[in-house]
Each structure stands twice: as structure tokens, then as C-alpha cells.
Amino acid sequence: ASKFYEKVLTKIRNRLEQELDTIKKLGYCSYFLVVWDIVRWAKSRDIRCQARGSAVDSLVVYVLDISTVDPIHYNLLFERFMHPLRREPPDIDLDLDRRRRDEVRDYIYQKYGAGNVACVGTINTYMARGAIRDAGKALQIPKTIIEEACSGIHWLSAFKLMEYADTLPELKKSTVYRRPELKKFFELCVAIDGFPKHLSVHLGGLLIGDGRLSDLVPLEWSSGGDIISQYDKDDVEKLGLVKIDLLSLPTLTVIEDTLSNIK
């Protein structure tokens, strides 16, 4: 703490002791050290790296140089990040220069071993477009009808599909939603809303084990050649496994380019 404060006041010392006590009681000492090591390595390679979210409320995170936000100066509450009564585990998301994220990822694989690291899986579920396309294919609905039905419904839930047909200007022009022979088809699309569609790769989550992950979680190869867990982030957290989120942030890339151009 003396590295960050000219005088380590009693309130700073008490705050550190309180946070460290909570971290120890909840069993997250190793988690903080893993994140610290990742950030230390990234900064030693001049890779822009910054914690985000409620993690910056922690003085421990600050003095470990994981975050540059001083929670004492800004009067931030550690309890917002960690508390014995909170059910959710602490989550330190790391923002990285988009172009160099893979370097950090490779370091983690090299340090802990390929068998001990995997991408976290995420289960993609059916929304309107996916439901229409897959249900339409199964029922052999003509492609022209499927394309017309999908037009203008990006990122919409299938649950309110018929409501959208009456309210969205893009869909009110279409006649497919009002055709009697397609009623059952659209009812099926609504029925499968939110159903699991396929397993995908979490945007930035990496799972790190203290042994071979194949002994702990089911794994499979992704289409991109990565090993991913068949458990999603919620399952992983319930098992108490270490999940690190490495997020690509274009803003950090812009900052790096701007400083480079100025120099």
C-alpha cells in the first residue's frame, strides 16, 4: 500500500485488513493472485490492461495494480464487489487492447498448460430469426416465406413474435404473419423461444484448473479449434472453478494508437 499512498493511514490499513480477511474467508486468495499475475505480465509487455466493473471498488485490486481506480479517493464500497452474504462469486473482468488479447491468452495457456485451460462455453438460445429459420426448415416452409418473415426482426425474442407483427412497421408491411396456413408454424416458433440451440464460445471467458480440466468438466472442440467446456459460466461458478474474463476493448486500441501518433 505504501507504493500508492504517501501515508498508510489507519483507515487504509483497516480497509486492507477487512478486505483481505473477506477474501481469505471466502477462499479467493488464489483467484486474486492469478488475475494479478495476468495483469503483471500484460503490463510488462506494454499491453494495455484494465479491470472493469465492481472490481474497482476493492482496495486489494488497486494495490495489486489490477486497477488504477483508487477506491479510497472515490469512496467506493468493497461490499458492492464482495461480501460474505453475497451468493455471486467475485468477477474481475479485464479489458485488453483488442489487437493483443491473444498474446495474453497464449500466456495463460503456456503458464498453466493446455490441459488445464479451456474456453468457457455459452449456450445460444432461440430468438425470433433462429426459430423461424430452423422451424421453417423442419417444416419445409419455402425459403421466400422464411426470408420475408425474418426481415426486420434482428435480435428480437420469438416470444412476442405475433405482437411484433402488428406493431413493428417493418413487419406490418408483410402478409406472411397473417396467412392462416402459417398460423401453426408461427405458434411453433413462439413455443421454442429460449430453447437451447447450440453450444458456443463465451466472448472472453477462460477456465483455469489446478489439474486436468477433463477430470472436472465435460469438454469438446469448437468449430474454431478451441477446447471449450460444455458447462456455461453459471455452471462453472457454481463448481467454484476459476474463470477469467479477457475482453477485447477497441477503446484501448484507439488510446494506444493515439499515443503512438502523438509520439
GROMACS .gro file of N, CA and C in nm, residues 101-253:
model
  459
  101ARG      N    1  -0.499  -0.912  -2.733
  101ARG     CA    2  -0.566  -1.002  -2.638
  101ARG      C    3  -0.514  -1.144  -2.650
  102ASP      N    4  -0.492  -1.189  -2.773
  102ASP     CA    5  -0.447  -1.328  -2.794
  102ASP      C    6  -0.310  -1.354  -2.732
  103GLU      N    7  -0.227  -1.251  -2.721
  103GLU     CA    8  -0.096  -1.268  -2.656
  103GLU      C    9  -0.115  -1.305  -2.509
  104VAL      N   10  -0.209  -1.238  -2.444
  104VAL     CA   11  -0.238  -1.266  -2.304
  104VAL      C   12  -0.298  -1.405  -2.290
  105ARG      N   13  -0.384  -1.437  -2.382
  105ARG     CA   14  -0.448  -1.570  -2.382
  105ARG      C   15  -0.342  -1.679  -2.397
  106ASP      N   16  -0.249  -1.658  -2.489
  106ASP     CA   17  -0.142  -1.757  -2.510
  106ASP      C   18  -0.055  -1.772  -2.386
  107TYR      N   19  -0.030  -1.662  -2.317
  107TYR     CA   20   0.049  -1.667  -2.194
  107TYR      C   21  -0.018  -1.757  -2.090
  108ILE      N   22  -0.149  -1.745  -2.077
  108ILE     CA   23  -0.222  -1.826  -1.979
  108ILE      C   24  -0.212  -1.974  -2.014
  109TYR      N   25  -0.224  -2.006  -2.142
  109TYR     CA   26  -0.212  -2.146  -2.184
  109TYR      C   27  -0.071  -2.199  -2.156
  110GLN      N   28   0.029  -2.117  -2.183
  110GLN     CA   29   0.168  -2.160  -2.161
  110GLN      C   30   0.198  -2.177  -2.013
  111LYS      N   31   0.147  -2.088  -1.931
  111LYS     CA   32   0.178  -2.090  -1.788
  111LYS      C   33   0.111  -2.208  -1.718
  112TYR      N   34  -0.016  -2.232  -1.749
  112TYR     CA   35  -0.092  -2.333  -1.675
  112TYR      C   36  -0.103  -2.466  -1.749
  113GLY      N   37  -0.065  -2.469  -1.876
  113GLY     CA   38  -0.071  -2.593  -1.952
  113GLY      C   39  -0.201  -2.606  -2.030
  114ALA      N   40  -0.190  -2.653  -2.153
  114ALA     CA   41  -0.307  -2.662  -2.241
  114ALA      C   42  -0.417  -2.750  -2.182
  115GLY      N   43  -0.378  -2.853  -2.107
  115GLY     CA   44  -0.479  -2.942  -2.050
  115GLY      C   45  -0.552  -2.884  -1.931
  116ASN      N   46  -0.499  -2.774  -1.877
  116ASN     CA   47  -0.558  -2.712  -1.759
  116ASN      C   48  -0.636  -2.585  -1.790
  117VAL      N   49  -0.644  -2.549  -1.918
  117VAL     CA   50  -0.713  -2.426  -1.959
  117VAL      C   51  -0.811  -2.458  -2.071
  118ALA      N   52  -0.927  -2.395  -2.066
  118ALA     CA   53  -1.027  -2.412  -2.173
  118ALA      C   54  -1.112  -2.287  -2.181
  119CYS      N   55  -1.169  -2.265  -2.298
  119CYS     CA   56  -1.266  -2.156  -2.313
  119CYS      C   57  -1.396  -2.194  -2.244
  120VAL      N   58  -1.460  -2.097  -2.184
  120VAL     CA   59  -1.589  -2.122  -2.121
  120VAL      C   60  -1.696  -2.130  -2.229
  121GLY      N   61  -1.783  -2.228  -2.218
  121GLY     CA   62  -1.890  -2.241  -2.314
  121GLY      C   63  -2.006  -2.149  -2.283
  122THR      N   64  -2.087  -2.122  -2.382
  122THR     CA   65  -2.210  -2.046  -2.361
  122THR      C   66  -2.318  -2.109  -2.448
  123ILE      N   67  -2.437  -2.119  -2.396
  123ILE     CA   68  -2.545  -2.185  -2.468
  123ILE      C   69  -2.629  -2.080  -2.540
  124ASN      N   70  -2.622  -2.082  -2.671
  124ASN     CA   71  -2.705  -1.992  -2.750
  124ASN      C   72  -2.848  -2.046  -2.755
  125THR      N   73  -2.943  -1.959  -2.735
  125THR     CA   74  -3.083  -2.000  -2.733
  125THR      C   75  -3.158  -1.939  -2.851
  126TYR      N   76  -3.274  -1.994  -2.877
  126TYR     CA   77  -3.354  -1.949  -2.991
  126TYR      C   78  -3.413  -1.811  -2.967
  127MET      N   79  -3.395  -1.724  -3.067
  127MET     CA   80  -3.467  -1.598  -3.075
  127MET      C   81  -3.550  -1.602  -3.202
  128ALA      N   82  -3.609  -1.492  -3.239
  128ALA     CA   83  -3.707  -1.493  -3.348
  128ALA      C   84  -3.649  -1.547  -3.479
  129ARG      N   85  -3.538  -1.491  -3.525
  129ARG     CA   86  -3.483  -1.531  -3.655
  129ARG      C   87  -3.442  -1.678  -3.656
  130GLY      N   88  -3.371  -1.721  -3.551
  130GLY     CA   89  -3.328  -1.860  -3.545
  130GLY      C   90  -3.445  -1.956  -3.539
  131ALA      N   91  -3.549  -1.919  -3.463
  131ALA     CA   92  -3.667  -2.005  -3.452
  131ALA      C   93  -3.738  -2.017  -3.586
  132ILE      N   94  -3.751  -1.906  -3.657
  132ILE     CA   95  -3.818  -1.907  -3.787
  132ILE      C   96  -3.739  -1.992  -3.887
  133ARG      N   97  -3.608  -1.974  -3.890
  133ARG     CA   98  -3.526  -2.046  -3.987
  133ARG      C   99  -3.525  -2.197  -3.960
  134ASP      N  100  -3.503  -2.237  -3.834
  134ASP     CA  101  -3.494  -2.380  -3.804
  134ASP      C  102  -3.630  -2.449  -3.809
  135ALA      N  103  -3.733  -2.383  -3.758
  135ALA     CA  104  -3.867  -2.442  -3.765
  135ALA      C  105  -3.914  -2.447  -3.910
  136GLY      N  106  -3.881  -2.343  -3.985
  136GLY     CA  107  -3.918  -2.341  -4.126
  136GLY      C  108  -3.850  -2.451  -4.206
  137LYS      N  109  -3.724  -2.475  -4.175
  137LYS     CA  110  -3.650  -2.582  -4.243
  137LYS      C  111  -3.710  -2.718  -4.209
  138ALA      N  112  -3.744  -2.738  -4.081
  138ALA     CA  113  -3.800  -2.866  -4.037
  138ALA      C  114  -3.936  -2.892  -4.101
  139LEU      N  115  -4.013  -2.786  -4.120
  139LEU     CA  116  -4.148  -2.800  -4.177
  139LEU      C  117  -4.150  -2.780  -4.328
  140GLN      N  118  -4.031  -2.761  -4.387
  140GLN     CA  119  -4.017  -2.742  -4.531
  140GLN      C  120  -4.097  -2.622  -4.581
  141ILE      N  121  -4.092  -2.514  -4.504
  141ILE     CA  122  -4.154  -2.389  -4.545
  141ILE      C  123  -4.068  -2.328  -4.656
  142PRO      N  124  -4.128  -2.276  -4.763
  142PRO     CA  125  -4.050  -2.217  -4.872
  142PRO      C  126  -3.954  -2.108  -4.823
  143LYS      N  127  -3.836  -2.103  -4.882
  143LYS     CA  128  -3.734  -2.008  -4.839
  143LYS      C  129  -3.780  -1.864  -4.853
  144THR      N  130  -3.860  -1.836  -4.955
  144THR     CA  131  -3.907  -1.698  -4.975
  144THR      C  132  -3.991  -1.651  -4.856
  145ILE      N  133  -4.071  -1.741  -4.802
  145ILE     CA  134  -4.155  -1.707  -4.686
  145ILE      C  135  -4.067  -1.687  -4.563
  146ILE      N  136  -3.968  -1.775  -4.545
  146ILE     CA  137  -3.878  -1.764  -4.430
  146ILE      C  138  -3.802  -1.632  -4.433
  147GLU      N  139  -3.750  -1.596  -4.551
  147GLU     CA  140  -3.674  -1.472  -4.563
  147GLU      C  141  -3.761  -1.351  -4.537
  148GLU      N  142  -3.884  -1.354  -4.586
  148GLU     CA  143  -3.975  -1.241  -4.562
  148GLU      C  144  -4.010  -1.230  -4.414
  149ALA      N  145  -4.029  -1.345  -4.349
  149ALA     CA  146  -4.064  -1.345  -4.207
  149ALA      C  147  -3.947  -1.297  -4.121
  150CYS      N  148  -3.825  -1.324  -4.167
  150CYS     CA  149  -3.706  -1.285  -4.089
  150CYS      C  150  -3.667  -1.139  -4.109
  151SER      N  151  -3.717  -1.079  -4.213
  151SER     CA  152  -3.678  -0.943  -4.246
  151SER      C  153  -3.720  -0.845  -4.137
  152GLY      N  154  -3.624  -0.770  -4.085
  152GLY     CA  155  -3.655  -0.665  -3.988
  152GLY      C  156  -3.672  -0.708  -3.845
  153ILE      N  157  -3.634  -0.833  -3.810
  153ILE     CA  158  -3.652  -0.877  -3.670
  153ILE      C  159  -3.519  -0.919  -3.607
  154HIS      N  160  -3.415  -0.846  -3.635
  154HIS     CA  161  -3.285  -0.876  -3.575
  154HIS      C  162  -3.291  -0.861  -3.424
  155TRP      N  163  -3.236  -0.959  -3.353
  155TRP     CA  164  -3.221  -0.955  -3.207
  155TRP      C  165  -3.353  -0.945  -3.131
  156LEU      N  166  -3.460  -0.992  -3.189
  156LEU     CA  167  -3.589  -0.989  -3.120
  156LEU      C  168  -3.623  -1.127  -3.066
  157SER      N  169  -3.691  -1.130  -2.953
  157SER     CA  170  -3.736  -1.256  -2.895
  157SER      C  171  -3.850  -1.313  -2.978
  158ALA      N  172  -3.858  -1.445  -2.985
  158ALA     CA  173  -3.968  -1.509  -3.058
  158ALA      C  174  -4.096  -1.511  -2.976
  159PHE      N  175  -4.084  -1.487  -2.846
  159PHE     CA  176  -4.199  -1.498  -2.755
  159PHE      C  177  -4.312  -1.403  -2.795
  160LYS      N  178  -4.275  -1.284  -2.843
  160LYS     CA  179  -4.375  -1.184  -2.881
  160LYS      C  180  -4.379  -1.164  -3.032
  161LEU      N  181  -4.351  -1.270  -3.104
  161LEU     CA  182  -4.341  -1.261  -3.249
  161LEU      C  183  -4.467  -1.206  -3.312
  162MET      N  184  -4.584  -1.257  -3.273
  162MET     CA  185  -4.709  -1.213  -3.334
  162MET      C  186  -4.742  -1.069  -3.293
  163GLU      N  187  -4.698  -1.032  -3.174
  163GLU     CA  188  -4.719  -0.893  -3.131
  163GLU      C  189  -4.635  -0.798  -3.215
  164TYR      N  190  -4.510  -0.842  -3.243
  164TYR     CA  191  -4.424  -0.761  -3.329
  164TYR      C  192  -4.486  -0.744  -3.467
  165ALA      N  193  -4.551  -0.847  -3.515
  165ALA     CA  194  -4.610  -0.844  -3.649
  165ALA      C  195  -4.716  -0.736  -3.660
  166ASP      N  196  -4.779  -0.702  -3.549
  166ASP     CA  197  -4.884  -0.600  -3.550
  166ASP      C  198  -4.834  -0.461  -3.514
  167THR      N  199  -4.714  -0.452  -3.457
  167THR     CA  200  -4.666  -0.322  -3.408
  167THR      C  201  -4.544  -0.267  -3.481
  168LEU      N  202  -4.455  -0.355  -3.527
  168LEU     CA  203  -4.334  -0.308  -3.594
  168LEU      C  204  -4.364  -0.268  -3.739
  169PRO      N  205  -4.326  -0.147  -3.778
  169PRO     CA  206  -4.352  -0.102  -3.916
  169PRO      C  207  -4.293  -0.196  -4.020
  170GLU      N  208  -4.174  -0.253  -3.990
  170GLU     CA  209  -4.109  -0.343  -4.087
  170GLU      C  210  -4.192  -0.468  -4.113
  171LEU      N  211  -4.264  -0.515  -4.010
  171LEU     CA  212  -4.341  -0.639  -4.023
  171LEU      C  213  -4.485  -0.615  -4.065
  172LYS      N  214  -4.538  -0.497  -4.036
  172LYS     CA  215  -4.677  -0.468  -4.072
  172LYS      C  216  -4.697  -0.469  -4.223
  173LYS      N  217  -4.588  -0.444  -4.296
  173LYS     CA  218  -4.597  -0.447  -4.442
  173LYS      C  219  -4.609  -0.589  -4.495
  174SER      N  220  -4.561  -0.686  -4.415
  174SER     CA  221  -4.559  -0.825  -4.460
  174SER      C  222  -4.695  -0.892  -4.442
  175THR      N  223  -4.726  -0.983  -4.532
  175THR     CA  224  -4.853  -1.057  -4.523
  175THR      C  225  -4.835  -1.197  -4.464
  176VAL      N  226  -4.709  -1.242  -4.451
  176VAL     CA  227  -4.687  -1.382  -4.410
  176VAL      C  228  -4.740  -1.411  -4.270
  177TYR      N  229  -4.734  -1.311  -4.182
  177TYR     CA  230  -4.778  -1.335  -4.044
  177TYR      C  231  -4.930  -1.345  -4.032
  178ARG      N  232  -5.000  -1.305  -4.136
  178ARG     CA  233  -5.147  -1.309  -4.130
  178ARG      C  234  -5.207  -1.419  -4.218
  179ARG      N  235  -5.121  -1.503  -4.272
  179ARG     CA  236  -5.172  -1.612  -4.357
  179ARG      C  237  -5.217  -1.729  -4.270
  180PRO      N  238  -5.343  -1.772  -4.281
  180PRO     CA  239  -5.399  -1.877  -4.194
  180PRO      C  240  -5.319  -2.008  -4.198
  181GLU      N  241  -5.268  -2.044  -4.316
  181GLU     CA  242  -5.197  -2.171  -4.329
  181GLU      C  243  -5.061  -2.171  -4.258
  182LEU      N  244  -5.014  -2.052  -4.217
  182LEU     CA  245  -4.886  -2.042  -4.147
  182LEU      C  246  -4.902  -2.022  -3.997
  183LYS      N  247  -5.026  -2.024  -3.950
  183LYS     CA  248  -5.052  -1.998  -3.808
  183LYS      C  249  -4.978  -2.097  -3.717
  184LYS      N  250  -4.989  -2.227  -3.748
  184LYS     CA  251  -4.924  -2.329  -3.666
  184LYS      C  252  -4.771  -2.314  -3.669
  185PHE      N  253  -4.722  -2.276  -3.785
  185PHE     CA  254  -4.577  -2.256  -3.800
  185PHE      C  255  -4.528  -2.147  -3.705
  186PHE      N  256  -4.595  -2.034  -3.702
  186PHE     CA  257  -4.553  -1.925  -3.614
  186PHE      C  258  -4.578  -1.958  -3.467
  187GLU      N  259  -4.680  -2.037  -3.439
  187GLU     CA  260  -4.703  -2.081  -3.300
  187GLU      C  261  -4.587  -2.169  -3.252
  188LEU      N  262  -4.533  -2.251  -3.343
  188LEU     CA  263  -4.417  -2.334  -3.309
  188LEU      C  264  -4.295  -2.246  -3.283
  189CYS      N  265  -4.277  -2.143  -3.365
  189CYS     CA  266  -4.165  -2.051  -3.345
  189CYS      C  267  -4.171  -1.985  -3.208
  190VAL      N  268  -4.291  -1.945  -3.169
  190VAL     CA  269  -4.310  -1.884  -3.037
  190VAL      C  270  -4.281  -1.986  -2.926
  191ALA      N  271  -4.322  -2.110  -2.948
  191ALA     CA  272  -4.309  -2.215  -2.845
  191ALA      C  273  -4.164  -2.248  -2.814
  192ILE      N  274  -4.075  -2.238  -2.914
  192ILE     CA  275  -3.935  -2.276  -2.891
  192ILE      C  276  -3.848  -2.157  -2.851
  193ASP      N  277  -3.909  -2.042  -2.829
  193ASP     CA  278  -3.833  -1.925  -2.784
  193ASP      C  279  -3.756  -1.958  -2.655
  194GLY      N  280  -3.627  -1.928  -2.655
  194GLY     CA  281  -3.544  -1.951  -2.537
  194GLY      C  282  -3.492  -2.092  -2.522
  195PHE      N  283  -3.533  -2.184  -2.611
  195PHE     CA  284  -3.481  -2.320  -2.604
  195PHE      C  285  -3.332  -2.320  -2.643
  196PRO      N  286  -3.252  -2.412  -2.587
  196PRO     CA  287  -3.111  -2.421  -2.627
  196PRO      C  288  -3.098  -2.452  -2.776
  197LYS      N  289  -3.009  -2.379  -2.841
  197LYS     CA  290  -2.987  -2.400  -2.984
  197LYS      C  291  -2.855  -2.473  -3.009
  198HIS      N  292  -2.746  -2.417  -2.961
  198HIS     CA  293  -2.617  -2.485  -2.975
  198HIS      C  294  -2.517  -2.427  -2.876
  199LEU      N  295  -2.409  -2.500  -2.856
  199LEU     CA  296  -2.303  -2.456  -2.766
  199LEU      C  297  -2.205  -2.369  -2.843
  200SER      N  298  -2.171  -2.256  -2.784
  200SER     CA  299  -2.078  -2.164  -2.848
  200SER      C  300  -1.967  -2.128  -2.749
  201VAL      N  301  -1.879  -2.037  -2.791
  201VAL     CA  302  -1.767  -1.995  -2.706
  201VAL      C  303  -1.800  -1.862  -2.640
  202HIS      N  304  -1.782  -1.856  -2.509
  202HIS     CA  305  -1.803  -1.731  -2.435
  202HIS      C  306  -1.710  -1.624  -2.491
  203LEU      N  307  -1.757  -1.500  -2.493
  203LEU     CA  308  -1.681  -1.391  -2.555
  203LEU      C  309  -1.538  -1.379  -2.504
  204GLY      N  310  -1.518  -1.393  -2.374
  204GLY     CA  311  -1.382  -1.375  -2.323
  204GLY      C  312  -1.344  -1.467  -2.210
  205GLY      N  313  -1.433  -1.557  -2.171
  205GLY     CA  314  -1.410  -1.640  -2.053
  205GLY      C  315  -1.311  -1.753  -2.074
  206LEU      N  316  -1.214  -1.762  -1.985
  206LEU     CA  317  -1.120  -1.874  -1.983
  206LEU      C  318  -1.132  -1.946  -1.849
  207LEU      N  319  -1.136  -2.077  -1.856
  207LEU     CA  320  -1.145  -2.160  -1.736
  207LEU      C  321  -1.005  -2.214  -1.704
  208ILE      N  322  -0.961  -2.195  -1.580
  208ILE     CA  323  -0.828  -2.240  -1.539
  208ILE      C  324  -0.842  -2.338  -1.424
  209GLY      N  325  -0.784  -2.457  -1.439
  209GLY     CA  326  -0.791  -2.558  -1.334
  209GLY      C  327  -0.654  -2.583  -1.272
  210ASP      N  328  -0.655  -2.639  -1.151
  210ASP     CA  329  -0.527  -2.675  -1.088
  210ASP      C  330  -0.484  -2.816  -1.127
  211GLY      N  331  -0.557  -2.875  -1.219
  211GLY     CA  332  -0.525  -3.005  -1.275
  211GLY      C  333  -0.594  -3.016  -1.411
  212ARG      N  334  -0.596  -3.133  -1.467
  212ARG     CA  335  -0.657  -3.150  -1.599
  212ARG      C  336  -0.806  -3.123  -1.591
  213LEU      N  337  -0.853  -3.032  -1.677
  213LEU     CA  338  -0.994  -2.994  -1.675
  213LEU      C  339  -1.085  -3.108  -1.719
  214SER      N  340  -1.031  -3.201  -1.796
  214SER     CA  341  -1.112  -3.314  -1.841
  214SER      C  342  -1.157  -3.401  -1.724
  215ASP      N  343  -1.090  -3.388  -1.610
  215ASP     CA  344  -1.131  -3.462  -1.490
  215ASP      C  345  -1.239  -3.388  -1.411
  216LEU      N  346  -1.264  -3.262  -1.451
  216LEU     CA  347  -1.357  -3.179  -1.375
  216LEU      C  348  -1.484  -3.143  -1.451
  217VAL      N  349  -1.469  -3.115  -1.580
  217VAL     CA  350  -1.584  -3.071  -1.660
  217VAL      C  351  -1.582  -3.140  -1.796
  218PRO      N  352  -1.699  -3.157  -1.859
  218PRO     CA  353  -1.701  -3.212  -1.995
  218PRO      C  354  -1.649  -3.109  -2.095
  219LEU      N  355  -1.565  -3.154  -2.186
  219LEU     CA  356  -1.502  -3.064  -2.283
  219LEU      C  357  -1.532  -3.110  -2.425
  220GLU      N  358  -1.520  -3.018  -2.518
  220GLU     CA  359  -1.533  -3.054  -2.660
  220GLU      C  360  -1.457  -2.952  -2.743
  221TRP      N  361  -1.432  -2.988  -2.869
  221TRP     CA  362  -1.366  -2.896  -2.962
  221TRP      C  363  -1.470  -2.802  -3.021
  222SER      N  364  -1.434  -2.675  -3.032
  222SER     CA  365  -1.522  -2.579  -3.100
  222SER      C  366  -1.490  -2.582  -3.249
  223SER      N  367  -1.576  -2.522  -3.330
  223SER     CA  368  -1.553  -2.518  -3.474
  223SER      C  369  -1.428  -2.437  -3.508
  224GLY      N  370  -1.388  -2.347  -3.416
  224GLY     CA  371  -1.268  -2.266  -3.440
  224GLY      C  372  -1.140  -2.331  -3.391
  225GLY      N  373  -1.151  -2.453  -3.337
  225GLY     CA  374  -1.032  -2.526  -3.294
  225GLY      C  375  -0.994  -2.509  -3.148
  226ASP      N  376  -1.080  -2.442  -3.071
  226ASP     CA  377  -1.054  -2.425  -2.928
  226ASP      C  378  -1.123  -2.536  -2.848
  227ILE      N  379  -1.064  -2.571  -2.735
  227ILE     CA  380  -1.131  -2.663  -2.643
  227ILE      C  381  -1.222  -2.579  -2.553
  228ILE      N  382  -1.349  -2.616  -2.547
  228ILE     CA  383  -1.444  -2.540  -2.466
  228ILE      C  384  -1.515  -2.633  -2.367
  229SER      N  385  -1.557  -2.574  -2.256
  229SER     CA  386  -1.633  -2.651  -2.158
  229SER      C  387  -1.778  -2.659  -2.202
  230GLN      N  388  -1.841  -2.772  -2.176
  230GLN     CA  389  -1.983  -2.785  -2.206
  230GLN      C  390  -2.068  -2.722  -2.096
  231TYR      N  391  -2.003  -2.678  -1.989
  231TYR     CA  392  -2.071  -2.601  -1.885
  231TYR      C  393  -2.060  -2.453  -1.918
  232ASP      N  394  -2.167  -2.377  -1.891
  232ASP     CA  395  -2.159  -2.233  -1.914
  232ASP      C  396  -2.103  -2.163  -1.791
  233LYS      N  397  -2.098  -2.031  -1.796
  233LYS     CA  398  -2.034  -1.956  -1.688
  233LYS      C  399  -2.103  -1.976  -1.553
  234ASP      N  400  -2.234  -1.991  -1.554
  234ASP     CA  401  -2.307  -2.011  -1.428
  234ASP      C  402  -2.272  -2.146  -1.366
  235ASP      N  403  -2.265  -2.250  -1.450
  235ASP     CA  404  -2.228  -2.383  -1.400
  235ASP      C  405  -2.086  -2.383  -1.344
  236VAL      N  406  -1.997  -2.316  -1.417
  236VAL     CA  407  -1.856  -2.310  -1.376
  236VAL      C  408  -1.842  -2.241  -1.240
  237GLU      N  409  -1.917  -2.132  -1.222
  237GLU     CA  410  -1.910  -2.057  -1.095
  237GLU      C  411  -1.965  -2.140  -0.980
  238LYS      N  412  -2.071  -2.216  -1.007
  238LYS     CA  413  -2.130  -2.299  -0.901
  238LYS      C  414  -2.033  -2.409  -0.857
  239LEU      N  415  -1.949  -2.453  -0.949
  239LEU     CA  416  -1.849  -2.556  -0.916
  239LEU      C  417  -1.728  -2.497  -0.844
  240GLY      N  418  -1.722  -2.364  -0.838
  240GLY     CA  419  -1.610  -2.299  -0.770
  240GLY      C  420  -1.482  -2.297  -0.851
  241LEU      N  421  -1.493  -2.312  -0.984
  241LEU     CA  422  -1.374  -2.311  -1.069
  241LEU      C  423  -1.335  -2.168  -1.104
  242VAL      N  424  -1.208  -2.148  -1.137
  242VAL     CA  425  -1.157  -2.015  -1.168
  242VAL      C  426  -1.190  -1.979  -1.313
  243LYS      N  427  -1.264  -1.869  -1.329
  243LYS     CA  428  -1.297  -1.818  -1.463
  243LYS      C  429  -1.240  -1.677  -1.476
  244ILE      N  430  -1.163  -1.656  -1.579
  244ILE     CA  431  -1.105  -1.525  -1.606
  244ILE      C  432  -1.167  -1.470  -1.734
  245ASP      N  433  -1.214  -1.346  -1.730
  245ASP     CA  434  -1.272  -1.284  -1.849
  245ASP      C  435  -1.172  -1.188  -1.911
  246LEU      N  436  -1.127  -1.219  -2.032
  246LEU     CA  437  -1.037  -1.134  -2.108
  246LEU      C  438  -1.118  -1.070  -2.220
  247LEU      N  439  -1.145  -0.942  -2.208
  247LEU     CA  440  -1.236  -0.874  -2.300
  247LEU      C  441  -1.160  -0.780  -2.393
  248SER      N  442  -1.188  -0.791  -2.522
  248SER     CA  443  -1.126  -0.702  -2.621
  248SER      C  444  -1.198  -0.568  -2.620
  249LEU      N  445  -1.125  -0.461  -2.595
  249LEU     CA  446  -1.186  -0.329  -2.589
  249LEU      C  447  -1.124  -0.238  -2.695
  250PRO      N  448  -1.201  -0.205  -2.800
  250PRO     CA  449  -1.148  -0.118  -2.906
  250PRO      C  450  -1.099   0.017  -2.855
  251THR      N  451  -1.161   0.066  -2.746
  251THR     CA  452  -1.121   0.196  -2.691
  251THR      C  453  -0.974   0.196  -2.651
  252LEU      N  454  -0.928   0.086  -2.591
  252LEU     CA  455  -0.787   0.078  -2.552
  252LEU      C  456  -0.696   0.076  -2.674
  253THR      N  457  -0.743   0.016  -2.782
  253THR     CA  458  -0.666   0.016  -2.906
  253THR      C  459  -0.654   0.157  -2.961
   0.00000   0.00000   0.00000
